[in-house]
Coordinates of C-alpha atoms and ligand atoms in Angstrom, one line a residue:
M1 CA -77.5 22.8 44.5
K2 CA -77.7 26.2 42.7
V3 CA -74.6 26.6 40.7
L4 CA -73.6 29.8 38.9
V5 CA -71.6 28.8 35.8
T6 CA -70.0 31.6 33.7
G7 CA -69.3 30.9 30.0
T8 CA -72.4 28.8 29.5
A9 CA -72.5 29.5 25.7
G10 CA -68.8 28.4 25.5
F11 CA -67.5 25.0 24.8
I12 CA -66.7 23.7 28.3
G13 CA -69.3 25.8 30.2
N14 CA -72.1 24.5 28.0
H15 CA -71.2 20.8 28.5
L16 CA -70.8 21.4 32.2
A17 CA -74.2 23.2 32.5
L18 CA -76.0 20.3 30.8
R19 CA -74.4 17.7 33.1
L20 CA -75.3 19.7 36.2
L21 CA -78.9 20.1 35.0
E22 CA -79.1 16.4 34.1
R23 CA -78.2 15.5 37.7
G24 CA -80.8 17.9 39.1
D25 CA -78.8 21.0 40.0
E26 CA -80.2 24.4 39.2
V27 CA -77.8 26.4 36.9
V28 CA -77.6 30.1 36.6
G29 CA -75.6 30.8 33.4
I30 CA -73.7 34.0 32.5
D31 CA -72.3 34.7 29.0
N32 CA -71.8 37.8 27.0
L33 CA -72.0 36.0 23.6
N34 CA -68.9 37.9 22.3
D35 CA -67.8 37.5 18.7
Y36 CA -64.3 36.1 19.3
Y37 CA -65.5 33.2 17.2
D38 CA -68.8 32.3 15.4
V39 CA -71.7 33.6 17.6
Q40 CA -74.1 31.1 16.0
I41 CA -72.5 28.1 17.5
K42 CA -72.6 29.8 20.9
K43 CA -76.4 30.4 20.5
D44 CA -76.9 26.8 19.4
R45 CA -75.0 25.5 22.4
L46 CA -77.0 27.8 24.7
A47 CA -80.3 26.5 23.2
R48 CA -79.4 23.1 24.6
A49 CA -79.3 24.5 28.1
T50 CA -82.3 26.8 27.9
A51 CA -84.4 23.8 27.0
H52 CA -84.1 22.7 30.7
A53 CA -86.4 24.3 33.2
G54 CA -83.6 24.5 35.8
F55 CA -81.5 26.9 33.7
T56 CA -81.5 30.7 34.0
D57 CA -79.8 32.4 31.1
I58 CA -78.2 35.8 31.8
R59 CA -76.4 38.1 29.3
A60 CA -73.7 40.0 31.1
N61 CA -70.0 40.9 31.0
L62 CA -67.8 39.7 33.8
E63 CA -66.1 43.1 33.8
D64 CA -69.4 44.8 34.6
K65 CA -69.2 44.7 38.4
A66 CA -72.7 46.0 39.0
A67 CA -74.2 43.4 36.7
I68 CA -72.3 40.5 38.4
D69 CA -73.2 41.7 41.9
K70 CA -76.9 41.9 40.8
V71 CA -76.8 38.2 39.6
F72 CA -75.3 37.1 42.9
K73 CA -77.7 39.2 44.9
E74 CA -80.8 37.9 43.0
H75 CA -79.8 34.3 42.6
K76 CA -77.6 33.5 45.6
P77 CA -75.7 30.6 44.1
D78 CA -74.3 28.0 46.5
R79 CA -71.3 27.3 44.3
V80 CA -69.6 29.0 41.4
V81 CA -67.7 27.7 38.3
N82 CA -65.9 30.5 36.4
L83 CA -65.2 29.4 32.9
A84 CA -65.9 32.6 31.0
A85 CA -62.6 34.1 29.9
Q86 CA -60.8 35.3 26.8
A87 CA -59.3 32.0 25.7
G88 CA -56.6 31.3 23.1
V89 CA -52.8 31.7 23.3
R90 CA -52.2 33.2 19.8
Y91 CA -54.9 35.9 20.1
S92 CA -53.2 37.2 23.3
L93 CA -50.4 38.5 21.1
I94 CA -52.9 40.4 19.0
N95 CA -55.4 41.8 21.5
P96 CA -53.8 41.6 25.0
Q97 CA -56.4 44.1 26.5
A98 CA -59.2 41.5 26.0
Y99 CA -57.3 39.2 28.5
I100 CA -56.9 42.0 31.1
D101 CA -60.6 42.9 30.8
S102 CA -62.2 39.4 30.9
N103 CA -59.6 37.4 32.8
I104 CA -58.3 39.9 35.3
T105 CA -61.0 42.6 35.8
G106 CA -63.7 39.9 35.2
F107 CA -62.1 37.5 37.7
I108 CA -61.8 40.1 40.5
N109 CA -65.5 40.8 40.1
I110 CA -66.3 37.1 40.6
L111 CA -64.0 36.9 43.6
E112 CA -65.6 40.0 45.2
A113 CA -69.1 38.7 44.6
C114 CA -68.2 35.3 46.1
R115 CA -66.8 37.1 49.1
H116 CA -69.7 39.5 49.7
F117 CA -72.6 37.4 48.7
G118 CA -71.4 34.1 50.2
C119 CA -70.3 31.1 48.2
E120 CA -69.3 27.7 49.5
H121 CA -66.8 27.0 46.7
L122 CA -65.4 28.7 43.7
V123 CA -64.0 26.5 40.9
Y124 CA -62.3 28.4 38.1
A125 CA -60.5 27.6 34.8
S126 CA -56.8 27.9 34.7
S127 CA -54.7 26.4 31.9
S128 CA -51.8 24.1 31.1
S129 CA -50.3 27.1 29.4
V130 CA -49.2 28.3 32.9
Y131 CA -46.3 25.8 32.7
G132 CA -44.8 28.2 30.1
A133 CA -41.0 27.7 29.9
N134 CA -41.0 24.6 32.2
T135 CA -39.8 21.4 30.6
A136 CA -39.8 18.9 33.5
M137 CA -42.5 16.3 32.4
P138 CA -45.1 15.4 33.3
F139 CA -46.1 18.9 34.4
S140 CA -46.7 18.8 38.2
V141 CA -48.9 21.2 40.2
H142 CA -46.1 21.0 42.9
N143 CA -43.6 22.7 40.6
N144 CA -43.5 26.5 40.4
V145 CA -45.0 28.1 37.3
D146 CA -43.3 31.5 37.2
H147 CA -42.3 31.6 33.6
P148 CA -45.4 32.1 31.4
V149 CA -44.7 32.6 27.7
S150 CA -47.9 34.4 26.7
L151 CA -50.2 37.0 28.3
Y152 CA -53.0 34.4 28.2
A153 CA -50.9 32.2 30.5
A154 CA -49.9 35.1 32.7
S155 CA -53.6 36.0 33.1
K156 CA -54.4 32.4 34.2
K157 CA -51.5 32.3 36.6
S158 CA -52.7 35.6 38.0
N159 CA -56.1 34.0 38.6
E160 CA -54.5 31.4 40.7
L161 CA -52.6 34.1 42.7
M162 CA -55.8 36.2 43.1
A163 CA -57.8 33.1 44.3
H164 CA -55.1 32.3 46.9
T165 CA -55.4 35.8 48.5
Y166 CA -59.2 35.4 48.7
S167 CA -58.9 31.9 50.2
H168 CA -56.4 33.3 52.7
L169 CA -58.0 36.6 53.6
F170 CA -61.7 35.6 53.5
G171 CA -61.7 31.8 53.9
L172 CA -63.2 31.4 50.4
P173 CA -62.6 27.8 49.3
T174 CA -61.2 28.0 45.7
T175 CA -60.1 25.3 43.3
G176 CA -58.1 26.2 40.1
L177 CA -58.2 23.6 37.3
R178 CA -55.5 23.6 34.7
F179 CA -57.2 22.2 31.6
F180 CA -55.0 20.5 29.0
T181 CA -56.1 21.1 25.3
V182 CA -59.8 20.2 25.5
Y183 CA -61.6 18.8 22.4
G184 CA -64.8 17.1 21.5
P185 CA -68.3 17.8 20.1
W186 CA -69.5 21.4 20.2
G187 CA -65.8 22.4 20.4
R188 CA -64.1 25.7 19.7
P189 CA -63.9 26.9 16.1
D190 CA -60.5 28.6 16.8
M191 CA -58.8 25.4 17.9
A192 CA -56.7 23.1 15.8
L193 CA -59.1 20.1 15.5
F194 CA -61.9 22.3 14.3
I195 CA -59.8 24.2 11.8
F196 CA -58.1 21.0 10.5
T197 CA -61.5 19.3 10.0
R198 CA -63.0 22.2 8.1
K199 CA -59.9 22.6 5.9
I200 CA -59.4 18.9 5.2
L201 CA -63.1 18.5 4.2
A202 CA -62.8 21.6 1.9
G203 CA -59.6 20.2 0.3
E204 CA -57.5 23.1 1.7
P205 CA -54.0 22.7 3.1
I206 CA -53.6 22.8 6.9
D207 CA -50.9 24.8 8.8
V208 CA -49.0 22.3 11.1
F209 CA -46.8 24.2 13.5
N210 CA -43.6 22.9 15.0
Y211 CA -43.6 20.5 12.0
G212 CA -46.2 18.5 13.8
H213 CA -43.7 17.3 16.4
H214 CA -45.2 18.8 19.6
R215 CA -47.0 16.6 21.9
R216 CA -50.3 17.6 23.6
D217 CA -52.2 16.0 26.4
F218 CA -55.4 16.2 24.4
T219 CA -58.3 15.8 26.9
Y220 CA -61.8 14.8 25.9
I221 CA -64.7 17.1 26.9
D222 CA -66.6 14.4 28.9
D223 CA -63.4 13.7 31.0
I224 CA -63.0 17.5 31.7
V225 CA -66.7 17.8 32.8
E226 CA -66.4 14.8 35.1
G227 CA -63.3 16.3 36.6
V228 CA -64.9 19.7 37.1
I229 CA -68.0 18.2 38.8
R230 CA -65.9 16.0 41.1
T231 CA -63.8 19.0 42.2
L232 CA -66.9 21.2 42.5
D233 CA -68.4 18.6 44.9
H234 CA -65.1 18.4 46.9
V235 CA -64.9 21.8 48.6
A236 CA -61.2 22.8 48.6
P237 CA -59.9 22.0 52.1
A238 CA -57.0 23.7 53.9
N239 CA -53.8 21.6 54.0
S240 CA -52.9 21.3 57.7
D241 CA -49.5 19.9 56.7
W242 CA -48.7 22.8 54.5
N243 CA -45.1 24.0 55.3
S244 CA -44.5 27.7 54.9
D245 CA -40.7 27.0 54.9
A246 CA -41.1 24.8 51.8
P247 CA -44.4 26.0 50.3
D248 CA -46.3 23.6 48.1
P249 CA -47.7 25.6 45.2
A250 CA -50.7 23.4 44.8
T251 CA -52.1 23.7 48.3
S252 CA -52.0 26.1 51.2
K253 CA -52.9 26.5 54.8
A254 CA -55.9 28.4 53.3
P255 CA -58.7 26.4 51.6
Y256 CA -57.0 26.5 48.2
R257 CA -56.3 23.8 45.6
I258 CA -54.8 23.6 42.1
Y259 CA -55.2 20.5 39.9
N260 CA -54.2 19.5 36.4
I261 CA -56.9 17.9 34.3
G262 CA -55.2 16.2 31.4
S263 CA -55.3 12.8 29.9
N264 CA -51.9 12.0 31.2
N265 CA -51.1 10.5 27.8
P266 CA -49.5 13.0 25.4
V267 CA -50.0 12.5 21.7
E268 CA -47.8 13.9 18.9
L269 CA -49.7 16.4 16.7
L270 CA -48.9 14.3 13.6
R271 CA -50.6 11.3 15.2
Y272 CA -53.6 13.4 16.2
I273 CA -53.9 14.5 12.5
E274 CA -53.5 10.9 11.4
V275 CA -56.5 9.8 13.6
L276 CA -58.5 12.7 12.2
E277 CA -57.7 11.7 8.6
D278 CA -58.8 8.1 9.4
C279 CA -62.1 9.4 10.9
L280 CA -62.7 11.7 7.9
G281 CA -61.6 9.1 5.4
K282 CA -59.5 11.8 3.7
K283 CA -55.8 12.8 3.7
A284 CA -54.6 16.2 4.8
E285 CA -52.3 18.4 2.7
K286 CA -49.9 19.6 5.4
N287 CA -48.1 22.9 5.4
L288 CA -45.3 22.2 7.9
L289 CA -44.2 25.3 9.8
P290 CA -42.0 26.2 12.8
L291 CA -43.4 26.6 16.4
Q292 CA -45.5 29.7 16.8
L293 CA -44.5 32.5 19.2
G294 CA -46.2 32.0 22.6
D295 CA -46.8 28.3 22.1
V296 CA -45.2 25.7 24.4
P297 CA -43.6 22.7 22.6
D298 CA -45.1 19.9 24.7
T299 CA -47.7 19.4 27.4
Y300 CA -48.1 16.4 29.6
A301 CA -50.2 16.4 32.8
D302 CA -49.3 14.7 36.1
V303 CA -52.8 14.0 37.4
D304 CA -51.9 12.3 40.7
A305 CA -53.4 15.1 42.9
L306 CA -56.7 14.7 41.0
I307 CA -56.7 11.0 41.5
E308 CA -55.8 11.3 45.1
D309 CA -58.3 13.9 46.1
V310 CA -61.3 13.1 43.9
N311 CA -60.4 9.6 42.6
Y312 CA -60.5 10.5 38.9
K313 CA -58.2 10.2 35.9
P314 CA -59.4 11.2 32.4
A315 CA -59.4 8.1 30.2
T316 CA -60.9 8.7 26.7
P317 CA -58.3 7.9 24.0
V318 CA -58.0 10.3 21.0
E319 CA -59.3 7.6 18.6
T320 CA -62.7 7.6 20.4
G321 CA -62.7 11.3 21.1
I322 CA -62.0 12.4 17.6
E323 CA -64.5 9.9 16.1
N324 CA -67.2 11.5 18.4
F325 CA -66.1 15.0 17.3
V326 CA -66.2 14.1 13.6
R327 CA -69.6 12.5 13.9
W328 CA -70.9 15.7 15.6
Y329 CA -69.2 18.0 13.1
R330 CA -70.7 16.2 10.1
D331 CA -74.1 16.3 11.6
Y332 CA -73.9 20.0 12.8
Y333 CA -72.5 21.3 9.5
K334 CA -74.3 18.8 7.3
V335 CA -71.0 17.8 5.5
Ligands
NAD1 N1 -60.7 24.6 25.6 C1 -59.5 24.4 26.1 O1 -58.7 23.6 25.5 C2 -59.0 25.1 27.3 C3 -57.7 24.8 27.8 C4 -57.2 25.5 28.9 C5 -58.1 26.4 29.6 N2 -59.3 26.7 29.1 C6 -60.1 27.7 29.8 O2 -61.4 27.1 30.0 C7 -62.4 28.1 30.0 C8 -63.5 27.7 29.0 O3 -62.9 27.5 27.8 P1 -63.7 27.2 26.5 O4 -62.9 26.4 25.6 O5 -65.1 26.7 26.8 O6 -63.8 28.7 25.8 P2 -65.0 29.4 25.1 O7 -64.4 30.6 24.5 O8 -65.7 28.4 24.2 O9 -66.0 29.8 26.3 C9 -65.9 31.0 27.0 C10 -67.3 31.6 27.0 O10 -67.2 32.8 27.8 C11 -67.8 33.9 27.2 N3 -67.1 35.1 27.7 C12 -65.8 35.4 27.4 N4 -65.5 36.6 28.0 C13 -66.6 36.9 28.7 C14 -66.8 38.0 29.6 N5 -65.9 39.0 29.8 N6 -68.1 38.1 30.2 C15 -69.0 37.2 29.9 N7 -68.8 36.1 29.1 C16 -67.6 36.0 28.5 C17 -67.7 33.7 25.7 O11 -68.7 34.3 25.0 C18 -67.7 32.1 25.6 O12 -69.0 31.7 25.3 C19 -61.7 29.4 29.7 O13 -61.4 30.1 30.9 C20 -60.4 28.9 29.0 O14 -59.4 29.9 29.1 C21 -59.8 26.1 27.9

């Protein structure tokens, strides 16, 4: 298969590209290498992909319609995975426009290109943050998610709505994946695990929001990649039982699916930090603070739909995942 992956210099996109290349797919990768976080780690990730003959590396912005159309026209991908986006909840309070540009304008360009140049299946990143003000746990794809608490979440929910219209109007099969706090080697420097590791090793105090009491369904990168590949291979089908009088938000009479990908095993932040301390062999100095604006207190994924449709449930415990992360971090930064 020829798969177009956007965000190939990013954390998840890079791991995904490598796995697709290893199984023999051709990968056309798009990334703009923006400086939202350290560009060097993006370049180093990308170098792992460019080492493969089946990888085509393209520098482009999703919001540049002409550039995106050109990539589709030239490379004619069979399937597309859209992971490039402005990520991060907190940054969306500081620079909301970046979310409109990459996540809304960028996404419509991907949808339009899939429509006009032909694409068997579009898989795209949504986020657990779409659950917003919902508190019924575990979070189910069958519940409505109409109360986002950050513009980041609103942009991801918008992607799901936009995808549905293209599945309905043009028969484009689309699958939206709600990722739950992904972590692991080659992770994102703006995320808690990375920041905690750097500060603990430097002997600096760490900011622990919500006094460390929120629970996150931390999901290991390999589990995420396995889930993305399984859904990519399972072209979103129409649900012939879909009832328009009682509409299920996760499926449709159009070829449209939404799945949670989370570990289905929420861990309290204080426990996550404890595991990190054990792996580093060093105690953290904790600066306990209230919950940050835009953050949700707890996340916990119901992954029944993922199990049912693609027979998969993420399984890596945080003890193993954090140990792998710390080993990579020490090696990469030579600390
Ligand atoms: N990591 C997580 O915990 C998590 C959780 C939920 C959802 N997600 C979503 O998963 C996707 C991948 O996340 P990630 O953690 O790998 O993020 P990342 O920031 O590491 O990767 C995104 C990549 O996309 C590129 N990019 C951003 N905007 C672009 C644009 N307009 N044009 C071209 N390239 C652009 C960036 O340079 C970056 O390399 C994102 O859509 C993110 O919102 C991630």
